[in-house]
Short mmCIF file of C-alpha atoms in Angstrom, two decimals:
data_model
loop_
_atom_site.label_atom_id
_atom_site.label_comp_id
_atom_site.label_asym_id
_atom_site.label_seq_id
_atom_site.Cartn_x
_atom_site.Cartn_y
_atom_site.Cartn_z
CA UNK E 1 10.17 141.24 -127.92
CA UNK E 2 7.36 139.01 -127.28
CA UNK E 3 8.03 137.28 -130.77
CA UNK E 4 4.08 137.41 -131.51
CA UNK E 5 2.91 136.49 -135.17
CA UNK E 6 0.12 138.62 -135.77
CA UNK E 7 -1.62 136.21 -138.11
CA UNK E 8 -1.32 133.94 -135.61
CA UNK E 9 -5.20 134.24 -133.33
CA UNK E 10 -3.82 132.71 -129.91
CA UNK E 11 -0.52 136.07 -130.49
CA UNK E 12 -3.21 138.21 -131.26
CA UNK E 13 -5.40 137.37 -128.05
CA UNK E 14 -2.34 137.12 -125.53
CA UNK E 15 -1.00 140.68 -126.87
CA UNK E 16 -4.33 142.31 -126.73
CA UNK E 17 -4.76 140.88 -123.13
CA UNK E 18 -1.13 142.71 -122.06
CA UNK E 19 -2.88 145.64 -123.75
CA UNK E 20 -5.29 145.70 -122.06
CA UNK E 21 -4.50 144.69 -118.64
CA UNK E 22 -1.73 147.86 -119.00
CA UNK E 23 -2.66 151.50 -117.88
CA UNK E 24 -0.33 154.39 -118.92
CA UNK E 25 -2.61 156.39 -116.10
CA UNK E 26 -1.89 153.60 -113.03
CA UNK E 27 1.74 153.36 -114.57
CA UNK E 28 2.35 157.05 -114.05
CA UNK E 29 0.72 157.00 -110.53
CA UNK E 30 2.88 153.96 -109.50
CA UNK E 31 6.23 155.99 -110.44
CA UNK E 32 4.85 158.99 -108.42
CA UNK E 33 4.36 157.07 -105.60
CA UNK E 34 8.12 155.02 -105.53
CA UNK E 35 9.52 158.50 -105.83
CA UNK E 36 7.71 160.46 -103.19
CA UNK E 37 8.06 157.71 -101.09
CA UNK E 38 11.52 157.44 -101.06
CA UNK E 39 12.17 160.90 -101.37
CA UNK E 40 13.57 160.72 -104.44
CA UNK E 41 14.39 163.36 -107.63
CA UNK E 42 12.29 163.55 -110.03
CA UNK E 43 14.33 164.00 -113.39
CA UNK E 44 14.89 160.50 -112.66
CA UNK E 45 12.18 159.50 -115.33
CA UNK E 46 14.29 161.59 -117.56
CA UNK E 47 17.46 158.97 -117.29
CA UNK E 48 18.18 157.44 -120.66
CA UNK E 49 18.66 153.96 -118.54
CA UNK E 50 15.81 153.97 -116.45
CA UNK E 51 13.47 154.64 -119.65
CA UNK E 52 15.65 151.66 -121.15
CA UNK E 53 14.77 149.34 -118.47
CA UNK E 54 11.22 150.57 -118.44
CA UNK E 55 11.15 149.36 -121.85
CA UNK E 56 12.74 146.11 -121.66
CA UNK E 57 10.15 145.00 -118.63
CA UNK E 58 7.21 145.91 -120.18
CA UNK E 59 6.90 145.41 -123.67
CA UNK E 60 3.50 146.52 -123.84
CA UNK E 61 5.10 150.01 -122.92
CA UNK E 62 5.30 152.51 -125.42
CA UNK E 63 8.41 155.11 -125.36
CA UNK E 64 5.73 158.52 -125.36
CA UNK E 65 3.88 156.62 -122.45
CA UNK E 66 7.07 157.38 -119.88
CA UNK E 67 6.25 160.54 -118.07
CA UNK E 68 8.46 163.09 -118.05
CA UNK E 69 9.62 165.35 -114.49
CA UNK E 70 7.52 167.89 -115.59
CA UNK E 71 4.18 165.76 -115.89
CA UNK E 72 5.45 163.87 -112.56
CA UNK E 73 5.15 167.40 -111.15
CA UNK E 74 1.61 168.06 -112.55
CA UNK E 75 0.22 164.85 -111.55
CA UNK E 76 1.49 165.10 -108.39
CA UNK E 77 -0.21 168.29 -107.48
CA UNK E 78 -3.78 167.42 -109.04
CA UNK E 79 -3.28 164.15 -106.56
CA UNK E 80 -3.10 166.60 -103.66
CA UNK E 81 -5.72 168.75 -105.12
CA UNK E 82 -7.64 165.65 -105.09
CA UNK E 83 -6.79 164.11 -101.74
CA UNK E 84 -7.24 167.52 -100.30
CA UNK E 85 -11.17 167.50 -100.90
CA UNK E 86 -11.24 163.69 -99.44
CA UNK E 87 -9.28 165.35 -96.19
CA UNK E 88 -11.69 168.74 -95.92
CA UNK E 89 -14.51 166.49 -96.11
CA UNK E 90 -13.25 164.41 -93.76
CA UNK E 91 -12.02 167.33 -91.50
CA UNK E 92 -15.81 168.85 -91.40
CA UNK E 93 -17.49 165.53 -90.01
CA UNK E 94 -15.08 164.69 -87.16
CA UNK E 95 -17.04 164.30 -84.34
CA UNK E 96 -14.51 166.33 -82.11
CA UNK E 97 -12.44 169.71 -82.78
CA UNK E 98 -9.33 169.62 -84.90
CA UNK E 99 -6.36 169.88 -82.85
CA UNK E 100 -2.97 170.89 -84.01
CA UNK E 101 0.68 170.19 -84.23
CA UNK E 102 3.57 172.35 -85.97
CA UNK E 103 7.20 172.16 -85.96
CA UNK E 104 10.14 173.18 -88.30
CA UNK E 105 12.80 171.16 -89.89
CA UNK E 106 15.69 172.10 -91.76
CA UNK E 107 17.99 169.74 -93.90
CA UNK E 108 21.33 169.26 -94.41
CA UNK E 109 21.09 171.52 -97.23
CA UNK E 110 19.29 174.18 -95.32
CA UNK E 111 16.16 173.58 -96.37
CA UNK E 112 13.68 174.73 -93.74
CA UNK E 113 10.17 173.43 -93.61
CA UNK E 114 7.30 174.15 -91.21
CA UNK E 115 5.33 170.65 -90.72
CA UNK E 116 1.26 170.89 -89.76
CA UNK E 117 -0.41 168.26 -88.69
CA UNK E 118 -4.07 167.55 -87.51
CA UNK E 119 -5.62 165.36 -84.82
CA UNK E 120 -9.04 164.88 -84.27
CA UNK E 121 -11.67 161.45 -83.94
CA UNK E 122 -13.90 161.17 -87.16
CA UNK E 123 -17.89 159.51 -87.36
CA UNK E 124 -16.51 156.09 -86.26
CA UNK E 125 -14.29 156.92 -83.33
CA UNK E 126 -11.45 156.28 -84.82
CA UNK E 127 -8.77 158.78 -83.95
CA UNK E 128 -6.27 160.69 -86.69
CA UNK E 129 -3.32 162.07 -87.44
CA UNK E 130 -2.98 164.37 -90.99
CA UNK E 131 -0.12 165.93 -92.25
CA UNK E 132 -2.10 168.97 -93.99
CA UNK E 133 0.38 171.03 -95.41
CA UNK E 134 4.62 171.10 -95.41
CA UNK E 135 5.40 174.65 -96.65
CA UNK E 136 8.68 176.01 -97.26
CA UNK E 137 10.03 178.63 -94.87
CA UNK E 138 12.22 180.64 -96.90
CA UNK E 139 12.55 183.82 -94.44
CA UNK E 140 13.31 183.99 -90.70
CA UNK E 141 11.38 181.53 -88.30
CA UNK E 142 9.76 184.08 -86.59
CA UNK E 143 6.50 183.13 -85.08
CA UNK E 144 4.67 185.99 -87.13
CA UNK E 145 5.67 183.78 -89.94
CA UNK E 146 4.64 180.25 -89.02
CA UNK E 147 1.34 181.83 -87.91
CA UNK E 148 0.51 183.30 -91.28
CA UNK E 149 1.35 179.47 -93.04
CA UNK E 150 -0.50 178.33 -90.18
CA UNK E 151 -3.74 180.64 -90.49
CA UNK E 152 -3.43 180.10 -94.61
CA UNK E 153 -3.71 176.10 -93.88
CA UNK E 154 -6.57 176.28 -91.25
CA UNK E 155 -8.05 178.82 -93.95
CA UNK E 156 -7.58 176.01 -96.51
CA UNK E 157 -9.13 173.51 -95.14
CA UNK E 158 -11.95 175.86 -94.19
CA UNK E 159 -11.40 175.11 -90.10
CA UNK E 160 -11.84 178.72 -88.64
CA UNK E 161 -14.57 177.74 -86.14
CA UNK E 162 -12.97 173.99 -85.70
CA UNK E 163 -10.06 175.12 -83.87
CA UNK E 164 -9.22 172.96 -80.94
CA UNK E 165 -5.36 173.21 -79.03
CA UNK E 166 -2.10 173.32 -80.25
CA UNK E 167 0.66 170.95 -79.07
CA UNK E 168 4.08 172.71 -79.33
CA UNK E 169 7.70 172.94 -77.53
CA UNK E 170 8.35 175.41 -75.79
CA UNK E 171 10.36 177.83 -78.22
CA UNK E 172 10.10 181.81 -77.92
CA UNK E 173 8.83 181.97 -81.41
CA UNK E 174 5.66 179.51 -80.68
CA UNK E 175 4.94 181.77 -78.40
CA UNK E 176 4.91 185.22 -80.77
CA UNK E 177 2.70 182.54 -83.04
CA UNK E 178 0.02 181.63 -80.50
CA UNK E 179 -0.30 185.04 -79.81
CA UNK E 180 -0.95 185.70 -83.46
CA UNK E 181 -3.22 182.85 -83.91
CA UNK E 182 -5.42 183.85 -80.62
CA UNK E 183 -5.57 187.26 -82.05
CA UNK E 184 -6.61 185.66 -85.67
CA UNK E 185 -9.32 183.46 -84.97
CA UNK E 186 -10.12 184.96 -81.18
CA UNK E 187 -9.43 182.21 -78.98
CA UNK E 188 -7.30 182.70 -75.67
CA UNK E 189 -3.93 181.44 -76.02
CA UNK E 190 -3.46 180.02 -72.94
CA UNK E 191 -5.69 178.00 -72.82
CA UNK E 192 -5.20 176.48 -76.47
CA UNK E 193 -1.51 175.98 -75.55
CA UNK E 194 -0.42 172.58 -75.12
CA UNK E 195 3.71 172.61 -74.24
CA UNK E 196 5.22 169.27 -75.16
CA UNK E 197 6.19 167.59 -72.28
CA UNK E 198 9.39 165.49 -73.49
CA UNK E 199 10.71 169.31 -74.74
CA UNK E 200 10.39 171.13 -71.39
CA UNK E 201 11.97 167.99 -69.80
CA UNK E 202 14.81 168.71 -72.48
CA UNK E 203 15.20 171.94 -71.28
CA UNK E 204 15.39 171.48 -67.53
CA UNK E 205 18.28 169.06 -67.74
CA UNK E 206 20.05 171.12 -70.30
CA UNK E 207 19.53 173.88 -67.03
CA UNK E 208 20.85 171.47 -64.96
CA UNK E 209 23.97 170.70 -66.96
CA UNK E 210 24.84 173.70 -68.50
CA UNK E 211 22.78 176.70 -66.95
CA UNK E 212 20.72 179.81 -68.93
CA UNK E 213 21.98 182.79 -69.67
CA UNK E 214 18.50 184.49 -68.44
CA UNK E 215 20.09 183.28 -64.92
CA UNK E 216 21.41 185.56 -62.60
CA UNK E 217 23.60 183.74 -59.93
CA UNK E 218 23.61 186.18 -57.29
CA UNK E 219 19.78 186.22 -57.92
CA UNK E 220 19.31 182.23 -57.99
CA UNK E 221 21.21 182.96 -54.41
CA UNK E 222 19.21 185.08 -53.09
CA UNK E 223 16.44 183.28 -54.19
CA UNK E 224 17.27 180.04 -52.42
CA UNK E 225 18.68 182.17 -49.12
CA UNK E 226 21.92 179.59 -48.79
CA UNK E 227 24.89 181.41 -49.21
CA UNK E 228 26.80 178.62 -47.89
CA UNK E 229 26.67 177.10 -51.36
CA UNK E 230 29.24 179.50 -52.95
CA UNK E 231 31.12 181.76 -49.75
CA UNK E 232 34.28 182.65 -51.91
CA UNK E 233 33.52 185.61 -54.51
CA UNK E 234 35.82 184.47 -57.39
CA UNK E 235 34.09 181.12 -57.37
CA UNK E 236 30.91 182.85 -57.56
CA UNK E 237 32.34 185.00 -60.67
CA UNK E 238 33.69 181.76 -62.23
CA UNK E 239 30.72 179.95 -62.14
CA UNK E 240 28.49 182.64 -63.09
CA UNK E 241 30.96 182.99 -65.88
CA UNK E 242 30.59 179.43 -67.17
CA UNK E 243 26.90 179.03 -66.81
CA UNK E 244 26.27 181.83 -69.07
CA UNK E 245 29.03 180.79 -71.72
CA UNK E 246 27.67 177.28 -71.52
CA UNK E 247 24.01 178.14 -71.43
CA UNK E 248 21.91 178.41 -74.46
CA UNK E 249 18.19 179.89 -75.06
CA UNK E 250 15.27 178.02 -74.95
CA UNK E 251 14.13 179.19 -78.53
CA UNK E 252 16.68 177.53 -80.53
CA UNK E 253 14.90 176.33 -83.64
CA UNK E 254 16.63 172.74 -83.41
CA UNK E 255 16.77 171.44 -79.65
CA UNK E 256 19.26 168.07 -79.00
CA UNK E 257 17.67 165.16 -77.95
CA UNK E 258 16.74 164.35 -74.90
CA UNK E 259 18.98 160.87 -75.17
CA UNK E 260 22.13 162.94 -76.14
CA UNK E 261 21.82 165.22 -72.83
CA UNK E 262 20.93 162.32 -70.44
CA UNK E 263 22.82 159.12 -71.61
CA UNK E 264 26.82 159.16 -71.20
CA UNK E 265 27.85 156.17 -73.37
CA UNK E 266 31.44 154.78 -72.71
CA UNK E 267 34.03 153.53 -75.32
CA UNK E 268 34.87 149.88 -75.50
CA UNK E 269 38.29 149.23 -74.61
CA UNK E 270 39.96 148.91 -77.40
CA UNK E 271 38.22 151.50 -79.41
CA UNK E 272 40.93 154.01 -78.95
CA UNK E 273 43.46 151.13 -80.73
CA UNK E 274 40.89 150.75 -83.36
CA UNK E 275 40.20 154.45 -84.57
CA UNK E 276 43.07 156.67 -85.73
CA UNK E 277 43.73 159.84 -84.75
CA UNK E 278 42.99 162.80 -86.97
CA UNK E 279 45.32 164.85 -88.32
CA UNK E 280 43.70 168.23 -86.76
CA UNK E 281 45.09 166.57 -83.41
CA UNK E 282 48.96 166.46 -82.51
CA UNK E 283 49.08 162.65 -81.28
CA UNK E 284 52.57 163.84 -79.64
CA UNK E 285 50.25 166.12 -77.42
CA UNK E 286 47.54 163.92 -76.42
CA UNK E 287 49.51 162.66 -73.29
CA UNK E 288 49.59 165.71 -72.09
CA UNK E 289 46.36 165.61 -71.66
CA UNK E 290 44.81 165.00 -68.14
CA UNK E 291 42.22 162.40 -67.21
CA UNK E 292 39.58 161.96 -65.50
CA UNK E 293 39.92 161.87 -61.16
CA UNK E 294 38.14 159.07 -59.14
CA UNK E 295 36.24 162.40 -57.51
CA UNK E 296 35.54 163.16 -61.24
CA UNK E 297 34.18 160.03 -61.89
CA UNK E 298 31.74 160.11 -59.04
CA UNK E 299 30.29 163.07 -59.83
CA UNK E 300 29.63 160.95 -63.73
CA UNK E 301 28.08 158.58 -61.63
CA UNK E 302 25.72 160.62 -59.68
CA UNK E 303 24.97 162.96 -62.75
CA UNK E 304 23.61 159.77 -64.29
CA UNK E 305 21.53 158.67 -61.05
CA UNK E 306 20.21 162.17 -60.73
CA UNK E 307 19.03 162.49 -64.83
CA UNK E 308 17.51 158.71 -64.61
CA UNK E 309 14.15 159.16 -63.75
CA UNK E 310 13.90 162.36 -66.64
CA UNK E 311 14.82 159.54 -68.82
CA UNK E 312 12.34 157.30 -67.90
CA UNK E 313 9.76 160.22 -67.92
CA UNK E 314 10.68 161.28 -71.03
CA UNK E 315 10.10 157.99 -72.47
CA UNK E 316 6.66 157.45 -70.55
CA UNK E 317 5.10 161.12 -72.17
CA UNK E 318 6.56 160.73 -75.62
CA UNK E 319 4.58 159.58 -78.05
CA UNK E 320 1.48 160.11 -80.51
CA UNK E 321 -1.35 159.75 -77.97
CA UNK E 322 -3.08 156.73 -79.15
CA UNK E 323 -3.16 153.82 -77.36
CA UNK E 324 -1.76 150.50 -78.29
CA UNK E 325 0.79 152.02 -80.89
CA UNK E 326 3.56 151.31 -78.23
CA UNK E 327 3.93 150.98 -74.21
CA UNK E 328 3.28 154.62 -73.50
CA UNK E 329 1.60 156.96 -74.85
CA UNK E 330 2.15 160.22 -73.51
CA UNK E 331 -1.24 161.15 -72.57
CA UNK E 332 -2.06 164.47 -70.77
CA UNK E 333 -3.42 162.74 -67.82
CA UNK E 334 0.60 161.80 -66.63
CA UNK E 335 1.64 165.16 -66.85
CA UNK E 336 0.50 166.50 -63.24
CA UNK E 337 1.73 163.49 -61.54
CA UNK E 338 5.00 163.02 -63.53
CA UNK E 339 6.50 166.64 -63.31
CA UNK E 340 5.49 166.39 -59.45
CA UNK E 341 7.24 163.14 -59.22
CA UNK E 342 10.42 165.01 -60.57
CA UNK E 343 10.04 167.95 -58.80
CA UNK E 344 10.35 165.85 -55.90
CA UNK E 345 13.14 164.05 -57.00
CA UNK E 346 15.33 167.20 -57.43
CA UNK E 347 14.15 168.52 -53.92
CA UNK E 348 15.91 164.91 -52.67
CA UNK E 349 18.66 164.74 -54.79
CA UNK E 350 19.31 169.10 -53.41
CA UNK E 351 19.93 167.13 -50.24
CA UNK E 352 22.46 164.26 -51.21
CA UNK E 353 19.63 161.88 -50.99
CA UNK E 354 18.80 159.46 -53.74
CA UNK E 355 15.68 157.06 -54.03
CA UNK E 356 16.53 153.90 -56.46
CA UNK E 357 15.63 150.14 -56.98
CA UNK E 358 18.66 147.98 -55.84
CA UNK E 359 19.34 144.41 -56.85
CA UNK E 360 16.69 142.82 -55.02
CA UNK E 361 14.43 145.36 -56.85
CA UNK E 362 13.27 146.94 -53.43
CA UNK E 363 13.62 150.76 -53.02
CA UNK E 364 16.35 152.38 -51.23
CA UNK E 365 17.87 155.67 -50.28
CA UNK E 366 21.36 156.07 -51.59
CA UNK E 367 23.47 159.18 -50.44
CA UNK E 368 25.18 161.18 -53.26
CA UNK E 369 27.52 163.45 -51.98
CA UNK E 370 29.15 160.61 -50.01
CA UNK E 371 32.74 160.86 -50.25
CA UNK E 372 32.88 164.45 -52.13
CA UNK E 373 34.20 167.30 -51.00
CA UNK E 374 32.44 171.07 -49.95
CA UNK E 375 33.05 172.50 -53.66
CA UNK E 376 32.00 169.63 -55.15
CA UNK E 377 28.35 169.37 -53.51
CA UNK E 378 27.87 173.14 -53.73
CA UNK E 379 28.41 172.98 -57.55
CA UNK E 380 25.89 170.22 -57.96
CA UNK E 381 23.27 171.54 -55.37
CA UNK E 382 23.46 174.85 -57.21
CA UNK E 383 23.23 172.62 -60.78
CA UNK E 384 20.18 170.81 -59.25
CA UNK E 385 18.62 173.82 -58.36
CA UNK E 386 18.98 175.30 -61.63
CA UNK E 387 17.41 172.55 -62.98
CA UNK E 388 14.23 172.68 -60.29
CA UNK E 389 14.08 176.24 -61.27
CA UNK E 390 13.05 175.55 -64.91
CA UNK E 391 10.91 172.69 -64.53
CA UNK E 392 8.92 174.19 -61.67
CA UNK E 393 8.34 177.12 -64.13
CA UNK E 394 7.74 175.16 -66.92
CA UNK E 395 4.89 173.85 -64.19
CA UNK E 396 3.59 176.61 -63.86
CA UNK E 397 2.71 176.93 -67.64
CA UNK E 398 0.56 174.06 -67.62
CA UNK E 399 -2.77 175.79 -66.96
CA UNK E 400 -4.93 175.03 -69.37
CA UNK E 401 -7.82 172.80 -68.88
CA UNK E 402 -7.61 170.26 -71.25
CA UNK E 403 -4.43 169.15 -68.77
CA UNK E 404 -7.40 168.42 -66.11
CA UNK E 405 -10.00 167.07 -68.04
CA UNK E 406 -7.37 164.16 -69.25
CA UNK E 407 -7.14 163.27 -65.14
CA UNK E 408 -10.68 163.66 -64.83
CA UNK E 409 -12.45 162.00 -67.42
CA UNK E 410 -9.68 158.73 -66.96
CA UNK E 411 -11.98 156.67 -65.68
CA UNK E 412 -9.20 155.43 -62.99
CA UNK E 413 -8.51 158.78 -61.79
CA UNK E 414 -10.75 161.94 -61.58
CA UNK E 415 -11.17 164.68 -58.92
CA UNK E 416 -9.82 162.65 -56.32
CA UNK E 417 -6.03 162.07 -57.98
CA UNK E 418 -6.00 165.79 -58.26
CA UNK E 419 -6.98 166.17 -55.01
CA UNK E 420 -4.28 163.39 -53.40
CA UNK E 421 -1.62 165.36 -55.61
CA UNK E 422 -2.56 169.04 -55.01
CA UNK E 423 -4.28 169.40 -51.59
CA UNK E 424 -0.92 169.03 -49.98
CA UNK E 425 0.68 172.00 -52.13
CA UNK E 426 0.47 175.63 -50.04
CA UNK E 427 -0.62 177.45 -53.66
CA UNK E 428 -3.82 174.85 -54.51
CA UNK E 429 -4.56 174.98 -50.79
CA UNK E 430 -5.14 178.87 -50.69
CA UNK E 431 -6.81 179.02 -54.35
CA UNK E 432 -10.37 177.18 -55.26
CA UNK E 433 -8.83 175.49 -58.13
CA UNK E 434 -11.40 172.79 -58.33
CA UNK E 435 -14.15 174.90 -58.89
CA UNK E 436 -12.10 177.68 -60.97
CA UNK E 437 -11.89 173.91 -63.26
CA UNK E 438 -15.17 172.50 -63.29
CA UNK E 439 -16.08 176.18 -64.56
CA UNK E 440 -13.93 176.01 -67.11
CA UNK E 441 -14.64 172.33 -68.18
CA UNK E 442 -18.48 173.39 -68.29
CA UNK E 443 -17.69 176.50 -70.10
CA UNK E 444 -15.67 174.71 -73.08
CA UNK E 445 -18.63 171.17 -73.25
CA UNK E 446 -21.12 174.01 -73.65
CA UNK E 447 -19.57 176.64 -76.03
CA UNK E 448 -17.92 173.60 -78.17
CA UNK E 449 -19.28 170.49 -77.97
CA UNK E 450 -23.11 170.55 -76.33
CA UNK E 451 -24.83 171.65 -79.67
CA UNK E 452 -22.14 169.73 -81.73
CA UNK E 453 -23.78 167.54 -84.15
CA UNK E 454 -22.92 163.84 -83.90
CA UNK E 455 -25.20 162.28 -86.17
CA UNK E 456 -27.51 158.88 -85.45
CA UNK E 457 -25.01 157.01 -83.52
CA UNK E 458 -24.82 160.33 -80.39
CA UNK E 459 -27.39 160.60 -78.91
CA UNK E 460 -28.22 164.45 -77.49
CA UNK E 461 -27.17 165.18 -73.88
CA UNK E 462 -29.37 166.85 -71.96
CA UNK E 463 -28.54 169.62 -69.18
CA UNK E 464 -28.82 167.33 -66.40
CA UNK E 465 -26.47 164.87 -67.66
CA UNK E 466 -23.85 167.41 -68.70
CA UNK E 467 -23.45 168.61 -65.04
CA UNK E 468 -23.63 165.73 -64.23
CA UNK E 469 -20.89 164.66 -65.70
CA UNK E 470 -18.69 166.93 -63.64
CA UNK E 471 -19.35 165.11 -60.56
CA UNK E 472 -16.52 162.50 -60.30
#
């Protein structure tokens, strides 16, 4: 192709140099990395075309130096195998514990993966993220299952007396594995349990909208002491009826998005001119339909005021944790204040009253049940409640003290933002939670990080200085 004549010294220097600046090896590692990136198959070497084209752009390239699927597949597991020691040795240095994250996903094909990541700051400060193993979960999620892939990756990567907390939603199963995992490497689950915040925020509006079926009406009743909400029995039947048909469990493998439950999007107006009707519908029928009421619509309208500030919280405590990636970064040290924030906002909104920036972008109260009737602000107090009821229980999962020590080691908030947000509250006022805290905080420096080697660049801390520390 090149048209060399190999008598000819300046052909036989400029085809030696291709020769030489060529590597089968880098070749092969280059084609492993366009198809893993893009997710692509591998018998794609194999293609009679590709190898063609291969050919034709390299001339240098030799038909038995094209890698076949099969050696694709090799090389790609004695890269992991070799990235895998770069990651344990990096894993054993980090200056803090390694931290974990695990979730399933399944594709469209039904392919079901478990995803386990770890987070922890290595010799320079310098915080990661590590996708350590992606196993296939070929039997029933159960969480006696994604503990054992779990254990077999800390295992692995030789992390048994690493272990730091686990960041998970809130799904039954998680549970069933956290109690595996304590029982496996003797830690107490509680306390390792991180709950993802943007998931339990999921889940109370999806109680708001639609209910559980682990409510009992008569009981959420009772519970409130207002029977004036529902005084006719049937309604009480009905509704109790349609919560639990609507509701769904909080361990569902796959949970919506928190965008699909809070944001009602509206058609333009000609969209309904633009898209055709499908044949599954009889068009003749569709006028028979009935629309929406102006009462209707209100209630649309005050749905969306009431989910508005989940949205914005949901935004403000997603995110990877590290700072300067994007605007928020969902740090632990918003969680106290933000759930509190909504749990007031529900309490308000149970009332018909609304707090919301207007035009002039000062605050003002706006009135929700304005202009509805009786039935129509019992369903949505008892809607609103629902949706209290979850998130103040998810609240009340949020014990552990890593939660605290994010407030208290910010250096702009400490004790004393605890203290503004919890002396008010009739349960912290009747329970020594700040000491119950600092003993916890001193009992997790000293059994995991006090005789922690840093190398040169940490200096030791002595006694003094670690209770010291405490005092903000």
């Amino acid at each position: 192709m090149l048209h060399a004549d190999p008598t000819n010294p300046r052909d036989q220097t400029l085809v030696s140099n291709l020769r030489s600046l060529f590597d089968p090896t880098v070749n092969q590692l280059l084609l492993l990395d366009w198809l893993t990136y893009h997710n692509l198959p591998f018998n794609l070497v194999n293609s009679e075309r590709f190898r063609r084209l291969l050919l034709y752009n390299n001339p240098s390239l030799r038909e038995e130096q094209i890698p076949s699927d099969r050696t694709l597949v090799n090389l790609l597991t004695s890269e992991y195998n070799r990235a895998s020691q770069e990651v344990r040795v990096l894993l054993r240095k980090a200056r803090s514990m390694v931290h974990f994250t695990f979730d399933g996903w399944t594709s469209r094909q039904n392919a079901s993966f478990l995803g386990i990541n770890a987070h922890f700051i290595d010799r320079d400060w310098k915080q990661w993220r590590i996708l350590l193993a992606l196993p296939a979960l070929r039997n029933r999620h159960t969480g006696a299952v994604l503990a054992d892939e779990v254990a077999d990756t800390i295992c692995a990567f030789d992390l048994q007396d690493r272990i730091g907390y686990y960041t998970l939603d809130n799904a039954a199963n998680n549970d069933t594995a956290m109690e595996a995992l304590a029982a496996e490497f003797d830690f107490d689950k509680d306390e390792r349990r991180i709950r993802c915040a943007p998931h339990f925020l999921n889940l109370a509006v999806r109680a708001m909208m639609y209910g559980s079926k682990s409510d009992n009406f008569n009981e959420l009743l009772a519970h409130w002491g207002d029977k004036d909400f529902m005084t006719e029995e049937d309604e009480q039947r009905q509704l109790s009826d349609a919560i639990n048909e609507l509701g769904k469990d909080d361990d569902d493998f796959g949970t919506p998005s928190m965008e699909e439950d809070l944001e009602l999007e509206t058609a333009p107006e000609n969209s309904q001119e633009q898209c055709q009707v499908p044949e599954i519908i009889n068009a003749e029928e569709m006028d028979t339909y009935q629309t929406l009421s102006l009462e209707e619509w209100k209630v649309i309208a005050a749905v969306q005021k009431i989910l508005q500030p989940f949205k914005v919280a949901l935004k403000q405590l997603q995110g990877e944790g590290i700072a300067g990636k994007r605007s928020t970064s969902g740090g632990f040290d918003e969680y106290f204040q933000v759930v509190e924030m909504l749990l007031d906002h529900l309490e308000l909104v149970a009332q018909g009253v609304l707090i919301e920036e207007n035009d002039d972008h000062v605050m003002e109260e706006v009135h929700l049940f304005d202009d509805m009737d009786a039935k129509t602000r019992r369903l949505l107090k008892i809607y609103i409640k629902l949706g209290w009821k979850k998130l103040n229980c998810y609240y009340g999962k949020l014990t552990s003290t890593a939660y605290v020590a994010a407030v208290v080691f910010h250096p702009c908030k400490k004790w004393r933002t605890l203290e503004q947000l919890w002396n008010q509250l009739p349960s912290r006022q009747t329970s020594e939670w700040r000491k119950t805290y600092e003993e916890n905080l001193t009992r997790v420096w000293e059994e995991k990080y006090k005789n922690m080697a840093h190398g040169v660049a940490c200096s030791a801390v002595s006694a003094t200085e670690s209770n010291s520390a405490l005092d903000y």
